[in-house]
Coordinates of C-alpha atoms in Angstrom, one line a residue:
M1 CA 86.0 45.4 53.5
A2 CA 88.7 45.9 50.9
T3 CA 91.5 48.5 50.8
Y4 CA 91.8 50.8 47.8
L5 CA 94.7 53.2 46.8
A6 CA 93.4 56.4 45.2
S7 CA 95.7 58.6 43.1
Y8 CA 94.6 62.2 42.6
T9 CA 95.9 65.7 42.0
S10 CA 95.7 68.3 44.8
S11 CA 94.4 71.8 44.4
R12 CA 98.1 73.0 44.1
G13 CA 98.8 70.5 41.2
Q14 CA 100.7 68.0 43.3
A15 CA 100.3 64.3 42.8
R16 CA 98.9 62.6 45.9
Q17 CA 97.8 59.1 47.0
L18 CA 95.3 58.1 49.6
Q19 CA 94.4 54.6 51.0
I20 CA 90.8 54.1 52.0
Q21 CA 88.7 51.2 53.0
A22 CA 85.3 50.4 51.4
G23 CA 83.1 47.5 50.4
S24 CA 83.4 48.1 46.7
P25 CA 85.1 50.5 44.1
E26 CA 81.8 52.4 43.7
Q27 CA 81.6 52.9 47.5
A28 CA 85.2 54.0 47.6
R29 CA 84.6 56.6 44.9
R30 CA 81.5 57.9 46.8
L31 CA 83.5 58.2 50.0
L32 CA 86.2 60.2 48.1
R33 CA 83.6 62.4 46.5
R34 CA 82.3 63.3 49.9
R35 CA 85.7 64.7 50.6
G36 CA 85.8 66.6 47.3
I37 CA 88.4 64.2 45.8
R38 CA 88.2 63.0 42.2
P39 CA 90.6 60.1 41.9
T40 CA 92.5 59.6 38.6
T41 CA 93.1 55.9 39.5
L42 CA 91.6 53.6 42.1
V43 CA 93.5 50.3 42.6
A44 CA 92.5 47.5 45.1
Q45 CA 95.3 46.7 47.5
P46 CA 96.3 43.3 48.9
A47 CA 95.6 42.5 52.5
G48 CA 98.2 43.6 55.0
T49 CA 99.3 46.8 53.1
S50 CA 101.0 49.1 55.6
T51 CA 100.7 52.4 53.7
R52 CA 98.7 55.3 55.2
S53 CA 95.0 54.5 55.4
E54 CA 91.9 56.1 56.7
Q55 CA 88.9 54.2 58.1
A56 CA 85.6 55.8 57.1
P57 CA 82.1 54.7 57.9
S58 CA 80.1 53.0 55.1
G59 CA 76.5 52.3 54.3
L60 CA 73.9 53.7 56.7
A61 CA 76.5 55.1 59.1
A62 CA 78.1 57.2 56.4
W63 CA 74.7 58.5 55.2
L64 CA 73.6 59.5 58.7
E65 CA 77.0 61.0 59.7
Q66 CA 76.6 64.7 60.2
G67 CA 79.2 67.5 59.8
P68 CA 80.1 69.8 62.8
S69 CA 77.7 72.5 63.8
V70 CA 78.4 76.2 63.5
R71 CA 79.1 76.4 67.2
E72 CA 81.7 73.5 67.0
K73 CA 83.5 75.2 64.1
A74 CA 83.6 78.5 65.9
I75 CA 85.2 76.8 68.9
L76 CA 87.7 75.1 66.6
F77 CA 88.8 78.2 64.9
N78 CA 89.0 80.1 68.1
K79 CA 91.3 77.5 69.7
L80 CA 93.3 77.2 66.5
A81 CA 93.8 81.0 66.4
A82 CA 95.0 80.9 70.1
L83 CA 97.5 78.1 69.3
V84 CA 98.9 79.9 66.2
D85 CA 99.2 83.1 68.0
S86 CA 101.1 81.3 70.8
G87 CA 103.7 80.1 68.2
I88 CA 102.6 76.5 68.2
P89 CA 103.1 74.9 64.8
I90 CA 99.8 74.6 62.9
V91 CA 100.3 70.8 62.3
R92 CA 100.8 70.2 66.0
G93 CA 97.8 72.4 66.8
L94 CA 95.6 70.5 64.3
D95 CA 96.6 67.2 65.8
L96 CA 95.9 68.4 69.3
L97 CA 92.4 69.7 68.3
A98 CA 91.6 66.5 66.4
R99 CA 92.1 64.4 69.6
Q100 CA 89.6 66.7 71.3
Q101 CA 86.7 66.2 68.8
K102 CA 83.9 63.8 69.6
T103 CA 82.4 63.8 66.1
G104 CA 84.0 61.1 64.0
L105 CA 83.9 63.0 60.7
F106 CA 85.3 66.2 62.3
Q107 CA 88.1 64.2 63.9
R108 CA 89.0 62.4 60.6
A109 CA 88.9 65.7 58.7
L110 CA 91.3 67.4 61.1
Q111 CA 93.7 64.5 61.0
A112 CA 93.7 64.5 57.2
V113 CA 94.1 68.3 57.1
S114 CA 97.1 68.0 59.4
R115 CA 98.7 65.4 57.2
E116 CA 98.2 67.5 54.1
V117 CA 99.7 70.6 55.7
N118 CA 102.6 68.5 57.0
E119 CA 103.2 67.4 53.4
G120 CA 103.3 70.9 52.1
S121 CA 99.8 72.0 51.3
S122 CA 98.3 75.2 52.5
L123 CA 95.7 75.0 55.3
G124 CA 93.0 76.3 52.9
A125 CA 93.8 73.8 50.2
A126 CA 93.8 71.0 52.7
M127 CA 90.4 72.1 54.1
R128 CA 88.9 72.2 50.6
Q129 CA 89.1 68.5 50.4
W130 CA 86.4 68.3 53.1
P131 CA 83.5 70.2 51.8
K132 CA 81.0 68.6 54.3
V133 CA 83.0 69.9 57.2
F134 CA 84.3 73.3 56.1
D135 CA 82.0 75.7 54.2
R136 CA 82.9 78.2 51.6
L137 CA 82.9 81.1 54.1
S138 CA 85.5 79.4 56.3
L139 CA 87.6 78.4 53.3
A140 CA 87.6 81.9 51.8
M141 CA 88.6 83.6 55.1
V142 CA 91.4 81.1 55.8
E143 CA 92.8 81.4 52.3
A144 CA 92.7 85.2 52.5
G145 CA 94.4 85.1 55.9
E146 CA 97.2 82.9 54.6
A147 CA 97.6 85.1 51.5
G148 CA 97.9 88.2 53.7
G149 CA 100.1 86.6 56.4
V150 CA 97.5 87.3 59.1
L151 CA 96.1 83.8 59.7
D152 CA 95.8 84.1 63.4
E153 CA 93.8 87.4 63.2
T154 CA 91.6 86.0 60.4
L155 CA 90.9 82.8 62.4
K156 CA 89.8 85.0 65.4
R157 CA 87.5 87.0 63.1
L158 CA 86.1 83.8 61.6
A159 CA 85.4 82.3 65.1
S160 CA 83.6 85.5 66.1
L161 CA 81.6 85.6 62.9
L162 CA 80.5 82.0 63.3
E163 CA 79.5 82.5 67.0
T164 CA 77.5 85.6 66.0
N165 CA 75.7 83.6 63.2
A166 CA 75.0 80.7 65.6
R167 CA 73.5 83.2 68.2
L168 CA 71.3 84.7 65.6
R169 CA 70.0 81.3 64.5
N170 CA 69.3 80.3 68.1
Q171 CA 67.3 83.5 68.6
I172 CA 65.2 82.8 65.6
R173 CA 64.7 79.2 66.8
S174 CA 63.7 80.3 70.2
A175 CA 61.3 82.9 68.9
L176 CA 59.6 80.4 66.5
G177 CA 59.9 77.4 68.8
Y178 CA 58.1 78.8 71.8
P179 CA 54.6 79.4 70.3
I180 CA 54.9 76.1 68.3
T181 CA 55.7 74.1 71.4
V182 CA 52.9 75.7 73.4
L183 CA 50.5 75.2 70.5
M184 CA 51.4 71.5 70.2
I185 CA 50.9 71.1 74.0
A186 CA 47.5 72.8 73.7
I187 CA 46.4 70.6 70.8
S188 CA 47.5 67.5 72.8
V189 CA 45.5 68.6 75.9
F190 CA 42.5 69.3 73.7
L191 CA 42.7 65.9 72.0
G192 CA 43.3 64.0 75.2
M193 CA 40.3 65.7 77.0
T194 CA 38.1 65.4 74.0
I195 CA 38.8 61.7 73.2
F196 CA 39.1 60.3 76.8
L197 CA 37.4 62.7 79.3
I198 CA 34.3 63.9 77.5
P199 CA 32.9 60.3 76.7
T200 CA 33.1 59.5 80.4
F201 CA 30.9 62.4 81.4
A202 CA 28.6 61.9 78.4
G203 CA 27.9 58.4 79.7
V204 CA 27.1 59.7 83.1
F205 CA 24.7 62.3 81.8
K206 CA 23.0 59.7 79.5
D207 CA 22.4 57.5 82.5
L208 CA 20.9 60.4 84.4
G209 CA 18.6 61.1 81.5
T210 CA 19.7 64.7 81.3
E211 CA 19.2 66.7 78.1
L212 CA 22.5 68.0 77.0
P213 CA 22.9 71.8 76.3
P214 CA 23.8 72.6 72.6
F215 CA 27.4 73.4 73.4
T216 CA 27.9 70.2 75.3
Q217 CA 26.2 68.2 72.6
M218 CA 28.5 69.8 70.1
M219 CA 31.6 68.7 72.1
V220 CA 30.2 65.2 72.5
N221 CA 29.6 64.9 68.8
L222 CA 33.1 66.1 68.2
S223 CA 34.4 63.5 70.6
T224 CA 32.5 60.8 68.8
L225 CA 33.9 61.9 65.5
M226 CA 37.5 61.9 66.9
R227 CA 37.0 58.4 68.2
S228 CA 35.8 57.1 64.8
S229 CA 37.8 56.1 61.7
F230 CA 37.6 59.8 60.6
S231 CA 40.5 60.6 63.0
L232 CA 42.7 58.0 61.3
L233 CA 41.8 59.4 57.8
L234 CA 42.6 62.9 59.1
V235 CA 46.0 61.8 60.3
I236 CA 46.8 60.1 57.0
F237 CA 45.6 63.2 55.2
L238 CA 47.8 65.5 57.3
L239 CA 50.8 63.2 56.8
L240 CA 50.3 63.2 53.0
M241 CA 50.0 67.0 53.0
F242 CA 53.3 67.3 55.0
L243 CA 55.1 65.0 52.5
V244 CA 53.7 67.0 49.6
F245 CA 54.9 70.2 51.3
R246 CA 58.4 68.8 51.9
R247 CA 58.6 67.6 48.3
H248 CA 57.5 70.9 47.0
Y249 CA 59.8 72.8 49.3
A250 CA 62.7 70.7 48.0
T251 CA 62.3 72.2 44.6
A252 CA 63.8 75.7 43.8
T253 CA 60.4 77.1 42.9
G254 CA 58.7 75.8 46.0
R255 CA 61.4 77.0 48.3
L256 CA 61.3 80.5 46.8
Q257 CA 57.5 80.6 47.2
V258 CA 57.6 79.4 50.9
D259 CA 60.4 81.6 51.9
A260 CA 58.8 84.6 50.2
L261 CA 55.6 83.9 52.2
A262 CA 57.7 83.6 55.4
L263 CA 58.9 87.2 54.9
R264 CA 55.3 88.4 54.8
L265 CA 54.2 86.7 58.0
P266 CA 53.2 89.1 60.8
L267 CA 55.9 89.7 63.4
F268 CA 57.9 86.7 62.3
G269 CA 58.5 88.0 58.7
D270 CA 60.1 91.2 60.1
L271 CA 62.2 89.2 62.5
I272 CA 63.5 86.9 59.7
R273 CA 64.3 90.0 57.5
K274 CA 66.3 91.7 60.4
T275 CA 68.2 88.5 61.1
A276 CA 69.1 88.0 57.4
T277 CA 70.2 91.7 57.2
A278 CA 72.4 91.4 60.3
Q279 CA 74.0 88.1 59.1
F280 CA 74.5 89.5 55.6
C281 CA 76.2 92.6 56.8
R282 CA 78.4 90.9 59.4
T283 CA 79.5 88.2 57.0
L284 CA 80.2 90.6 54.1
S285 CA 82.1 92.9 56.6
S286 CA 84.3 90.0 57.7
L287 CA 85.0 88.8 54.2
S288 CA 85.9 92.4 53.1
R289 CA 88.3 92.9 56.0
A290 CA 89.9 89.6 55.2
G291 CA 90.6 90.8 51.7
V292 CA 88.2 88.5 49.8
P293 CA 87.0 90.2 46.5
I294 CA 83.5 91.6 46.6
L295 CA 82.1 89.4 43.9
I296 CA 83.3 86.3 45.6
S297 CA 82.1 87.6 49.0
L298 CA 78.6 88.2 47.6
E299 CA 78.5 84.6 46.2
I300 CA 79.5 83.2 49.6
V301 CA 77.0 85.4 51.5
R302 CA 74.3 84.3 49.0
E303 CA 74.9 80.7 49.9
A304 CA 74.6 81.4 53.6
A305 CA 71.5 83.6 53.4
G306 CA 69.1 81.0 54.7
N307 CA 66.2 82.3 52.7
A308 CA 65.7 81.6 49.0
L309 CA 64.2 85.0 48.2
I310 CA 67.0 86.9 49.9
S311 CA 69.5 84.6 48.3
A312 CA 68.0 85.3 44.8
A313 CA 68.1 89.1 45.6
I314 CA 71.8 88.9 46.5
L315 CA 72.6 87.0 43.3
S316 CA 70.8 89.6 41.2
A317 CA 72.6 92.4 43.1
R318 CA 75.9 90.6 42.4
Q319 CA 75.2 90.7 38.7
D320 CA 74.5 94.4 39.0
V321 CA 77.8 94.9 40.9
L322 CA 79.6 93.0 38.2
E323 CA 78.2 95.6 35.7
G324 CA 79.5 98.5 37.7
V325 CA 76.5 99.4 39.9
P326 CA 77.4 100.3 43.5
I327 CA 76.5 97.6 46.0
S328 CA 74.1 99.8 47.9
V329 CA 72.2 100.7 44.8
A330 CA 72.1 97.1 43.7
L331 CA 70.8 95.9 47.0
A332 CA 68.2 98.7 47.3
S333 CA 66.8 97.9 43.9
Q334 CA 65.9 94.4 45.1
G335 CA 63.5 95.7 47.8
V336 CA 64.5 92.9 50.2
F337 CA 66.7 94.6 52.7
P338 CA 65.5 97.5 54.9
D339 CA 65.9 101.0 53.5
M340 CA 68.0 102.2 56.5
A341 CA 70.5 99.4 55.9
T342 CA 71.0 100.3 52.2
S343 CA 71.2 103.9 53.0
M344 CA 73.9 103.3 55.6
L345 CA 75.8 101.2 53.1
E346 CA 75.6 104.0 50.6
I347 CA 77.2 106.3 53.1
G348 CA 79.9 103.7 53.7
E349 CA 80.7 103.5 50.0
E350 CA 80.9 107.3 49.7
S351 CA 83.3 107.5 52.7
G352 CA 85.4 104.6 51.5
E353 CA 84.7 102.6 54.7
L354 CA 82.2 100.1 53.5
D355 CA 83.5 97.3 55.8
V356 CA 83.2 99.6 58.9
M357 CA 79.7 100.7 57.9
L358 CA 78.7 97.0 57.3
S359 CA 79.8 96.2 60.8
K360 CA 77.8 99.0 62.3
V361 CA 74.7 98.0 60.4
A362 CA 75.2 94.4 61.7
D363 CA 75.5 95.7 65.2
F364 CA 72.3 97.7 64.9
Y365 CA 70.3 94.9 63.5
E366 CA 71.6 92.3 65.9
D367 CA 70.4 94.6 68.7
E368 CA 67.1 94.8 66.9
V369 CA 66.8 91.1 66.6
S370 CA 67.4 90.7 70.4
A371 CA 64.8 93.4 71.2
T372 CA 62.3 91.9 68.8
V373 CA 62.7 88.4 70.3
K374 CA 62.2 89.8 73.8
T375 CA 59.1 91.8 72.7
M376 CA 57.6 88.8 70.9
T377 CA 58.2 86.5 73.9
S378 CA 56.5 89.0 76.2
M379 CA 53.6 89.3 73.9
L380 CA 53.2 85.6 73.1
E381 CA 53.4 84.4 76.7
P382 CA 50.0 85.9 77.7
A383 CA 48.5 85.0 74.3
M384 CA 49.5 81.4 74.7
I385 CA 48.1 81.3 78.2
V386 CA 44.8 82.7 76.9
I387 CA 44.7 80.1 74.1
V388 CA 45.5 77.1 76.4
G389 CA 43.1 78.5 79.1
G390 CA 40.4 78.9 76.4
I391 CA 40.8 75.3 75.2
V392 CA 40.7 73.8 78.7
G393 CA 38.0 76.2 79.8
S394 CA 35.7 75.3 76.9
I395 CA 36.0 71.6 77.6
L396 CA 35.3 72.1 81.3
L397 CA 32.4 74.4 80.5
S398 CA 30.8 71.8 78.2
M399 CA 31.0 69.2 81.0
Y400 CA 29.7 71.5 83.8
L401 CA 26.7 73.0 81.8
P402 CA 24.6 69.8 82.2
M403 CA 25.4 69.8 85.9
F404 CA 23.6 73.1 86.3
S405 CA 20.5 71.6 84.6
I406 CA 20.6 68.7 87.1
F407 CA 20.9 71.0 90.0
D408 CA 17.9 73.0 88.7
Q409 CA 15.9 69.8 88.5
I410 CA 16.8 68.8 92.0
K411 CA 15.7 72.2 93.3

């Protein structure tokens, strides 16, 4: 693996150099692009060069390497805020936090940010060179905090915001994951009993010369079908359908269609809408309090919407705001967010306390999400029990019906 010296210009217009190890110049440029660096020159260095270098994974390891989770970033900013508030220099704080990270990419990013800050860059400018680690929301709030001289307060607010967003996502995953998990278990039980248990009983009944009831015969026929080559064809067909769906969802049109359909789902669609509303209001409120301009805030919130239809609605509303339309009117015209939310935003605009009202709307819908998840869980638990019991009961009934005929013949 060779060593390359890259020369580039920082976001503040300063000439910088960075040494990186890679297998080829093309791979070195790819590794630099992952950090948002566009080198002006890239020169191979002779072996034994002692200038500052940074070891980065290559090949499959680089492709598989994942950035930190929302929860990990929330913990980082919370600790960094505490260190800055305690009077510890930010470079020393970043070095300390880098040693605590278990993720290689996260650790290297913090070490590089620390070096950049030590050389005179702002924290926001240094973070911008690692787009895979720090998203636009974090960058905007950090830069706004530095500009306003309230970095420690902004970091605390950013940590709280990321924790709230992570909690909302976990609630959605738990609400959607429970029925899916139980349904998968029910299908597995059904297939196992159909493929392996029913044929055993069918052979016993055949040896006894018993005529099978229609329901039992139907289950035996289904078992025979599942044990034939049809099951393999069915698995291949379902796999192809899944791949086609993923390919379609990867397109802008496909994602918009699927996400729009998700908002129309019974129970789950309302939950997704409330979660998006809470996350939108909480994020926009935090960006507004940090001093980020409203148009930039809307662009950042659009990227973090998590639903293509809601993201498109925010983008359209941003265009209306750019033309002078109040944000509450622009959002209401899209018909995506609940009427109560847009009405409360209108009151916030009239009173001149939009960020306060956004925070109150976020509080309300976060409570609504929690209540909805609890209600759905309490409703789905008995429903899932009935479904699993119905599947198992149907198979057991199909096996016991012939026994009743045998008992009648014995009598």
